[in-house]
């Protein structure tokens, strides 16, 4: 999770933090006068609250990409490495994950299940997606 930074809102000479809401819009939280001890303390409290809230997020309100897709992609980016470079497997996984997000991106994470993943896989098969190994040993999805 990327933590929001404190910024100087010059029109008011105030410190503020802009936090992204679940609907994608940003909410500005004003912390006090820019450079004041009060603003720094409020910022520290806000960040502490954000970090603990994110760790204990309710899986019914968190959508699929946050706890499922993003961590898996981060794992793949560090796991599929050869000679210090990411292998082409990462790009293949990225393409497949786009389909997961397209079909289940707004679904609460608590409702994402192996059966849903299997349904996505079946849709890919029905669309005749395949791994093409005739060009090289690297896996590529075709038919997208």
mmCIF file with all atom_site columns, C-alpha atoms in Angstrom:
data_model
loop_
_atom_site.group_PDB
_atom_site.id
_atom_site.type_symbol
_atom_site.label_atom_id
_atom_site.label_alt_id
_atom_site.label_comp_id
_atom_site.label_asym_id
_atom_site.label_entity_id
_atom_site.label_seq_id
_atom_site.pdbx_PDB_ins_code
_atom_site.Cartn_x
_atom_site.Cartn_y
_atom_site.Cartn_z
_atom_site.occupancy
_atom_site.B_iso_or_equiv
_atom_site.pdbx_formal_charge
_atom_site.auth_seq_id
_atom_site.auth_comp_id
_atom_site.auth_asym_id
_atom_site.auth_atom_id
_atom_site.pdbx_PDB_model_num
ATOM 1   C CA . UNK A 1 1   ? 0.000   0.000   0.000   1.00 0.00 ? 1   UNK A CA 1
ATOM 2   C CA . UNK A 1 2   ? 1.370   3.386   -0.974  1.00 0.00 ? 2   UNK A CA 1
ATOM 3   C CA . UNK A 1 3   ? 0.933   5.874   1.832   1.00 0.00 ? 3   UNK A CA 1
ATOM 4   C CA . UNK A 1 4   ? -0.359  9.348   0.939   1.00 0.00 ? 4   UNK A CA 1
ATOM 5   C CA . UNK A 1 5   ? 2.033   12.207  1.528   1.00 0.00 ? 5   UNK A CA 1
ATOM 6   C CA . UNK A 1 6   ? 1.358   15.475  3.265   1.00 0.00 ? 6   UNK A CA 1
ATOM 7   C CA . UNK A 1 7   ? 1.151   18.321  0.784   1.00 0.00 ? 7   UNK A CA 1
ATOM 8   C CA . UNK A 1 8   ? 1.169   22.102  1.040   1.00 0.00 ? 8   UNK A CA 1
ATOM 9   C CA . UNK A 1 9   ? -2.169  23.651  0.064   1.00 0.00 ? 9   UNK A CA 1
ATOM 10  C CA . UNK A 1 10  ? -0.916  27.153  -0.676  1.00 0.00 ? 10  UNK A CA 1
ATOM 11  C CA . UNK A 1 11  ? -4.329  28.856  -0.950  1.00 0.00 ? 11  UNK A CA 1
ATOM 12  C CA . UNK A 1 12  ? -4.866  28.258  2.776   1.00 0.00 ? 12  UNK A CA 1
ATOM 13  C CA . UNK A 1 13  ? -1.231  27.794  3.799   1.00 0.00 ? 13  UNK A CA 1
ATOM 14  C CA . UNK A 1 14  ? -2.447  24.470  5.154   1.00 0.00 ? 14  UNK A CA 1
ATOM 15  C CA . UNK A 1 15  ? -1.165  20.925  5.274   1.00 0.00 ? 15  UNK A CA 1
ATOM 16  C CA . UNK A 1 16  ? -3.447  18.352  3.664   1.00 0.00 ? 16  UNK A CA 1
ATOM 17  C CA . UNK A 1 17  ? -3.577  14.725  2.661   1.00 0.00 ? 17  UNK A CA 1
ATOM 18  C CA . UNK A 1 18  ? -5.624  13.436  -0.245  1.00 0.00 ? 18  UNK A CA 1
ATOM 19  C CA . UNK A 1 19  ? -6.952  9.919   0.277   1.00 0.00 ? 19  UNK A CA 1
ATOM 20  C CA . UNK A 1 20  ? -8.437  7.821   -2.493  1.00 0.00 ? 20  UNK A CA 1
ATOM 21  C CA . UNK A 1 21  ? -11.948 6.609   -1.681  1.00 0.00 ? 21  UNK A CA 1
ATOM 22  C CA . UNK A 1 22  ? -13.421 3.249   -2.817  1.00 0.00 ? 22  UNK A CA 1
ATOM 23  C CA . UNK A 1 23  ? -15.317 5.068   -5.608  1.00 0.00 ? 23  UNK A CA 1
ATOM 24  C CA . UNK A 1 24  ? -11.978 6.273   -7.040  1.00 0.00 ? 24  UNK A CA 1
ATOM 25  C CA . UNK A 1 25  ? -12.389 9.920   -6.043  1.00 0.00 ? 25  UNK A CA 1
ATOM 26  C CA . UNK A 1 26  ? -10.060 11.702  -3.649  1.00 0.00 ? 26  UNK A CA 1
ATOM 27  C CA . UNK A 1 27  ? -11.010 13.202  -0.302  1.00 0.00 ? 27  UNK A CA 1
ATOM 28  C CA . UNK A 1 28  ? -8.885  16.045  1.085   1.00 0.00 ? 28  UNK A CA 1
ATOM 29  C CA . UNK A 1 29  ? -8.195  16.021  4.819   1.00 0.00 ? 29  UNK A CA 1
ATOM 30  C CA . UNK A 1 30  ? -6.830  19.262  6.219   1.00 0.00 ? 30  UNK A CA 1
ATOM 31  C CA . UNK A 1 31  ? -4.377  18.871  9.075   1.00 0.00 ? 31  UNK A CA 1
ATOM 32  C CA . UNK A 1 32  ? -3.667  22.439  10.212  1.00 0.00 ? 32  UNK A CA 1
ATOM 33  C CA . UNK A 1 33  ? -1.160  25.138  9.329   1.00 0.00 ? 33  UNK A CA 1
ATOM 34  C CA . UNK A 1 34  ? 1.619   24.071  6.970   1.00 0.00 ? 34  UNK A CA 1
ATOM 35  C CA . UNK A 1 35  ? 4.799   23.215  8.862   1.00 0.00 ? 35  UNK A CA 1
ATOM 36  C CA . UNK A 1 36  ? 3.125   23.183  12.287  1.00 0.00 ? 36  UNK A CA 1
ATOM 37  C CA . UNK A 1 37  ? 3.660   20.537  14.927  1.00 0.00 ? 37  UNK A CA 1
ATOM 38  C CA . UNK A 1 38  ? -0.129  20.038  15.050  1.00 0.00 ? 38  UNK A CA 1
ATOM 39  C CA . UNK A 1 39  ? -0.234  19.180  11.332  1.00 0.00 ? 39  UNK A CA 1
ATOM 40  C CA . UNK A 1 40  ? 2.602   16.676  11.701  1.00 0.00 ? 40  UNK A CA 1
ATOM 41  C CA . UNK A 1 41  ? 0.904   14.984  14.676  1.00 0.00 ? 41  UNK A CA 1
ATOM 42  C CA . UNK A 1 42  ? -2.431  14.731  12.827  1.00 0.00 ? 42  UNK A CA 1
ATOM 43  C CA . UNK A 1 43  ? -0.623  13.328  9.783   1.00 0.00 ? 43  UNK A CA 1
ATOM 44  C CA . UNK A 1 44  ? 1.134   10.688  11.910  1.00 0.00 ? 44  UNK A CA 1
ATOM 45  C CA . UNK A 1 45  ? -2.192  9.675   13.509  1.00 0.00 ? 45  UNK A CA 1
ATOM 46  C CA . UNK A 1 46  ? -3.892  9.473   10.123  1.00 0.00 ? 46  UNK A CA 1
ATOM 47  C CA . UNK A 1 47  ? -1.144  7.298   8.643   1.00 0.00 ? 47  UNK A CA 1
ATOM 48  C CA . UNK A 1 48  ? -1.185  4.993   11.678  1.00 0.00 ? 48  UNK A CA 1
ATOM 49  C CA . UNK A 1 49  ? -4.951  4.603   11.274  1.00 0.00 ? 49  UNK A CA 1
ATOM 50  C CA . UNK A 1 50  ? -4.649  3.905   7.543   1.00 0.00 ? 50  UNK A CA 1
ATOM 51  C CA . UNK A 1 51  ? -1.979  1.239   8.065   1.00 0.00 ? 51  UNK A CA 1
ATOM 52  C CA . UNK A 1 52  ? -3.899  -0.619  10.782  1.00 0.00 ? 52  UNK A CA 1
ATOM 53  C CA . UNK A 1 53  ? -7.200  -0.330  8.892   1.00 0.00 ? 53  UNK A CA 1
ATOM 54  C CA . UNK A 1 54  ? -5.613  -1.716  5.716   1.00 0.00 ? 54  UNK A CA 1
ATOM 55  C CA . UNK A 1 55  ? -4.083  -4.686  7.544   1.00 0.00 ? 55  UNK A CA 1
ATOM 56  C CA . UNK A 1 56  ? -7.411  -5.583  9.110   1.00 0.00 ? 56  UNK A CA 1
ATOM 57  C CA . UNK A 1 57  ? -9.540  -4.759  6.095   1.00 0.00 ? 57  UNK A CA 1
ATOM 58  C CA . UNK A 1 58  ? -12.939 -6.375  5.962   1.00 0.00 ? 58  UNK A CA 1
ATOM 59  C CA . UNK A 1 59  ? -12.860 -8.846  3.079   1.00 0.00 ? 59  UNK A CA 1
ATOM 60  C CA . UNK A 1 60  ? -16.526 -8.138  2.325   1.00 0.00 ? 60  UNK A CA 1
ATOM 61  C CA . UNK A 1 61  ? -15.763 -4.534  1.343   1.00 0.00 ? 61  UNK A CA 1
ATOM 62  C CA . UNK A 1 62  ? -12.351 -5.118  -0.226  1.00 0.00 ? 62  UNK A CA 1
ATOM 63  C CA . UNK A 1 63  ? -12.570 -6.007  -3.903  1.00 0.00 ? 63  UNK A CA 1
ATOM 64  C CA . UNK A 1 64  ? -10.696 -8.812  -5.661  1.00 0.00 ? 64  UNK A CA 1
ATOM 65  C CA . UNK A 1 65  ? -7.692  -6.859  -7.095  1.00 0.00 ? 65  UNK A CA 1
ATOM 66  C CA . UNK A 1 66  ? -6.404  -5.613  -3.723  1.00 0.00 ? 66  UNK A CA 1
ATOM 67  C CA . UNK A 1 67  ? -5.941  -8.796  -1.638  1.00 0.00 ? 67  UNK A CA 1
ATOM 68  C CA . UNK A 1 68  ? -5.762  -11.333 -4.459  1.00 0.00 ? 68  UNK A CA 1
ATOM 69  C CA . UNK A 1 69  ? -4.495  -10.030 -7.812  1.00 0.00 ? 69  UNK A CA 1
ATOM 70  C CA . UNK A 1 70  ? -1.896  -7.466  -6.684  1.00 0.00 ? 70  UNK A CA 1
ATOM 71  C CA . UNK A 1 71  ? -0.056  -9.704  -4.189  1.00 0.00 ? 71  UNK A CA 1
ATOM 72  C CA . UNK A 1 72  ? -0.064  -12.600 -6.675  1.00 0.00 ? 72  UNK A CA 1
ATOM 73  C CA . UNK A 1 73  ? 1.374   -10.391 -9.418  1.00 0.00 ? 73  UNK A CA 1
ATOM 74  C CA . UNK A 1 74  ? 4.071   -9.088  -7.033  1.00 0.00 ? 74  UNK A CA 1
ATOM 75  C CA . UNK A 1 75  ? 4.970   -12.694 -6.216  1.00 0.00 ? 75  UNK A CA 1
ATOM 76  C CA . UNK A 1 76  ? 5.184   -13.585 -9.921  1.00 0.00 ? 76  UNK A CA 1
ATOM 77  C CA . UNK A 1 77  ? 7.397   -10.573 -10.679 1.00 0.00 ? 77  UNK A CA 1
ATOM 78  C CA . UNK A 1 78  ? 9.934   -11.723 -8.109  1.00 0.00 ? 78  UNK A CA 1
ATOM 79  C CA . UNK A 1 79  ? 9.566   -15.500 -8.667  1.00 0.00 ? 79  UNK A CA 1
ATOM 80  C CA . UNK A 1 80  ? 9.792   -15.655 -12.467 1.00 0.00 ? 80  UNK A CA 1
ATOM 81  C CA . UNK A 1 81  ? 13.308  -14.242 -12.779 1.00 0.00 ? 81  UNK A CA 1
ATOM 82  C CA . UNK A 1 82  ? 16.210  -15.687 -14.756 1.00 0.00 ? 82  UNK A CA 1
ATOM 83  C CA . UNK A 1 83  ? 19.665  -14.066 -14.856 1.00 0.00 ? 83  UNK A CA 1
ATOM 84  C CA . UNK A 1 84  ? 18.270  -11.027 -13.036 1.00 0.00 ? 84  UNK A CA 1
ATOM 85  C CA . UNK A 1 85  ? 15.526  -10.435 -15.646 1.00 0.00 ? 85  UNK A CA 1
ATOM 86  C CA . UNK A 1 86  ? 11.821  -11.208 -15.456 1.00 0.00 ? 86  UNK A CA 1
ATOM 87  C CA . UNK A 1 87  ? 10.830  -14.030 -17.751 1.00 0.00 ? 87  UNK A CA 1
ATOM 88  C CA . UNK A 1 88  ? 8.031   -13.754 -20.311 1.00 0.00 ? 88  UNK A CA 1
ATOM 89  C CA . UNK A 1 89  ? 5.840   -15.800 -17.976 1.00 0.00 ? 89  UNK A CA 1
ATOM 90  C CA . UNK A 1 90  ? 5.090   -12.586 -16.074 1.00 0.00 ? 90  UNK A CA 1
ATOM 91  C CA . UNK A 1 91  ? 3.507   -10.955 -19.137 1.00 0.00 ? 91  UNK A CA 1
ATOM 92  C CA . UNK A 1 92  ? 1.408   -14.082 -19.747 1.00 0.00 ? 92  UNK A CA 1
ATOM 93  C CA . UNK A 1 93  ? 0.176   -14.018 -16.162 1.00 0.00 ? 93  UNK A CA 1
ATOM 94  C CA . UNK A 1 94  ? -0.579  -10.298 -16.486 1.00 0.00 ? 94  UNK A CA 1
ATOM 95  C CA . UNK A 1 95  ? -2.823  -10.984 -19.491 1.00 0.00 ? 95  UNK A CA 1
ATOM 96  C CA . UNK A 1 96  ? -4.656  -13.744 -17.643 1.00 0.00 ? 96  UNK A CA 1
ATOM 97  C CA . UNK A 1 97  ? -5.098  -11.533 -14.584 1.00 0.00 ? 97  UNK A CA 1
ATOM 98  C CA . UNK A 1 98  ? -6.697  -8.853  -16.767 1.00 0.00 ? 98  UNK A CA 1
ATOM 99  C CA . UNK A 1 99  ? -9.472  -11.350 -17.450 1.00 0.00 ? 99  UNK A CA 1
ATOM 100 C CA . UNK A 1 100 ? -9.855  -12.009 -13.717 1.00 0.00 ? 100 UNK A CA 1
ATOM 101 C CA . UNK A 1 101 ? -10.147 -8.284  -13.020 1.00 0.00 ? 101 UNK A CA 1
ATOM 102 C CA . UNK A 1 102 ? -12.518 -7.768  -15.962 1.00 0.00 ? 102 UNK A CA 1
ATOM 103 C CA . UNK A 1 103 ? -14.891 -10.430 -14.660 1.00 0.00 ? 103 UNK A CA 1
ATOM 104 C CA . UNK A 1 104 ? -14.465 -10.098 -10.896 1.00 0.00 ? 104 UNK A CA 1
ATOM 105 C CA . UNK A 1 105 ? -12.830 -6.700  -10.309 1.00 0.00 ? 105 UNK A CA 1
ATOM 106 C CA . UNK A 1 106 ? -15.785 -5.230  -8.418  1.00 0.00 ? 106 UNK A CA 1
ATOM 107 C CA . UNK A 1 107 ? -16.628 -8.447  -6.614  1.00 0.00 ? 107 UNK A CA 1
ATOM 108 C CA . UNK A 1 108 ? -15.995 -8.482  -2.850  1.00 0.00 ? 108 UNK A CA 1
ATOM 109 C CA . UNK A 1 109 ? -12.917 -10.579 -2.135  1.00 0.00 ? 109 UNK A CA 1
ATOM 110 C CA . UNK A 1 110 ? -14.945 -12.780 0.222   1.00 0.00 ? 110 UNK A CA 1
ATOM 111 C CA . UNK A 1 111 ? -17.042 -13.950 -2.752  1.00 0.00 ? 111 UNK A CA 1
ATOM 112 C CA . UNK A 1 112 ? -14.062 -14.862 -4.938  1.00 0.00 ? 112 UNK A CA 1
ATOM 113 C CA . UNK A 1 113 ? -13.638 -18.636 -4.876  1.00 0.00 ? 113 UNK A CA 1
ATOM 114 C CA . UNK A 1 114 ? -11.928 -21.473 -6.745  1.00 0.00 ? 114 UNK A CA 1
ATOM 115 C CA . UNK A 1 115 ? -15.220 -22.017 -8.595  1.00 0.00 ? 115 UNK A CA 1
ATOM 116 C CA . UNK A 1 116 ? -15.144 -18.454 -9.920  1.00 0.00 ? 116 UNK A CA 1
ATOM 117 C CA . UNK A 1 117 ? -11.537 -18.906 -11.003 1.00 0.00 ? 117 UNK A CA 1
ATOM 118 C CA . UNK A 1 118 ? -12.491 -22.140 -12.746 1.00 0.00 ? 118 UNK A CA 1
ATOM 119 C CA . UNK A 1 119 ? -15.332 -20.322 -14.557 1.00 0.00 ? 119 UNK A CA 1
ATOM 120 C CA . UNK A 1 120 ? -12.844 -17.709 -15.788 1.00 0.00 ? 120 UNK A CA 1
ATOM 121 C CA . UNK A 1 121 ? -10.528 -20.466 -16.993 1.00 0.00 ? 121 UNK A CA 1
ATOM 122 C CA . UNK A 1 122 ? -13.411 -22.159 -18.808 1.00 0.00 ? 122 UNK A CA 1
ATOM 123 C CA . UNK A 1 123 ? -14.259 -18.870 -20.525 1.00 0.00 ? 123 UNK A CA 1
ATOM 124 C CA . UNK A 1 124 ? -10.652 -18.544 -21.719 1.00 0.00 ? 124 UNK A CA 1
ATOM 125 C CA . UNK A 1 125 ? -10.808 -22.086 -23.089 1.00 0.00 ? 125 UNK A CA 1
ATOM 126 C CA . UNK A 1 126 ? -14.133 -21.338 -24.813 1.00 0.00 ? 126 UNK A CA 1
ATOM 127 C CA . UNK A 1 127 ? -12.524 -18.273 -26.423 1.00 0.00 ? 127 UNK A CA 1
ATOM 128 C CA . UNK A 1 128 ? -9.771  -20.596 -27.680 1.00 0.00 ? 128 UNK A CA 1
ATOM 129 C CA . UNK A 1 129 ? -6.995  -18.939 -25.714 1.00 0.00 ? 129 UNK A CA 1
ATOM 130 C CA . UNK A 1 130 ? -3.906  -21.119 -25.802 1.00 0.00 ? 130 UNK A CA 1
ATOM 131 C CA . UNK A 1 131 ? -0.294  -21.162 -24.817 1.00 0.00 ? 131 UNK A CA 1
ATOM 132 C CA . UNK A 1 132 ? 1.742   -21.055 -27.996 1.00 0.00 ? 132 UNK A CA 1
ATOM 133 C CA . UNK A 1 133 ? 5.052   -22.885 -27.568 1.00 0.00 ? 133 UNK A CA 1
ATOM 134 C CA . UNK A 1 134 ? 5.841   -23.416 -31.243 1.00 0.00 ? 134 UNK A CA 1
ATOM 135 C CA . UNK A 1 135 ? 7.556   -20.011 -31.535 1.00 0.00 ? 135 UNK A CA 1
ATOM 136 C CA . UNK A 1 136 ? 9.806   -20.414 -28.496 1.00 0.00 ? 136 UNK A CA 1
ATOM 137 C CA . UNK A 1 137 ? 9.927   -21.985 -25.048 1.00 0.00 ? 137 UNK A CA 1
ATOM 138 C CA . UNK A 1 138 ? 8.425   -18.824 -23.581 1.00 0.00 ? 138 UNK A CA 1
ATOM 139 C CA . UNK A 1 139 ? 4.704   -18.988 -22.996 1.00 0.00 ? 139 UNK A CA 1
ATOM 140 C CA . UNK A 1 140 ? 2.500   -16.516 -24.833 1.00 0.00 ? 140 UNK A CA 1
ATOM 141 C CA . UNK A 1 141 ? -1.247  -16.204 -24.857 1.00 0.00 ? 141 UNK A CA 1
ATOM 142 C CA . UNK A 1 142 ? -2.788  -15.921 -28.264 1.00 0.00 ? 142 UNK A CA 1
ATOM 143 C CA . UNK A 1 143 ? -6.352  -15.406 -29.294 1.00 0.00 ? 143 UNK A CA 1
ATOM 144 C CA . UNK A 1 144 ? -6.970  -12.406 -27.043 1.00 0.00 ? 144 UNK A CA 1
#
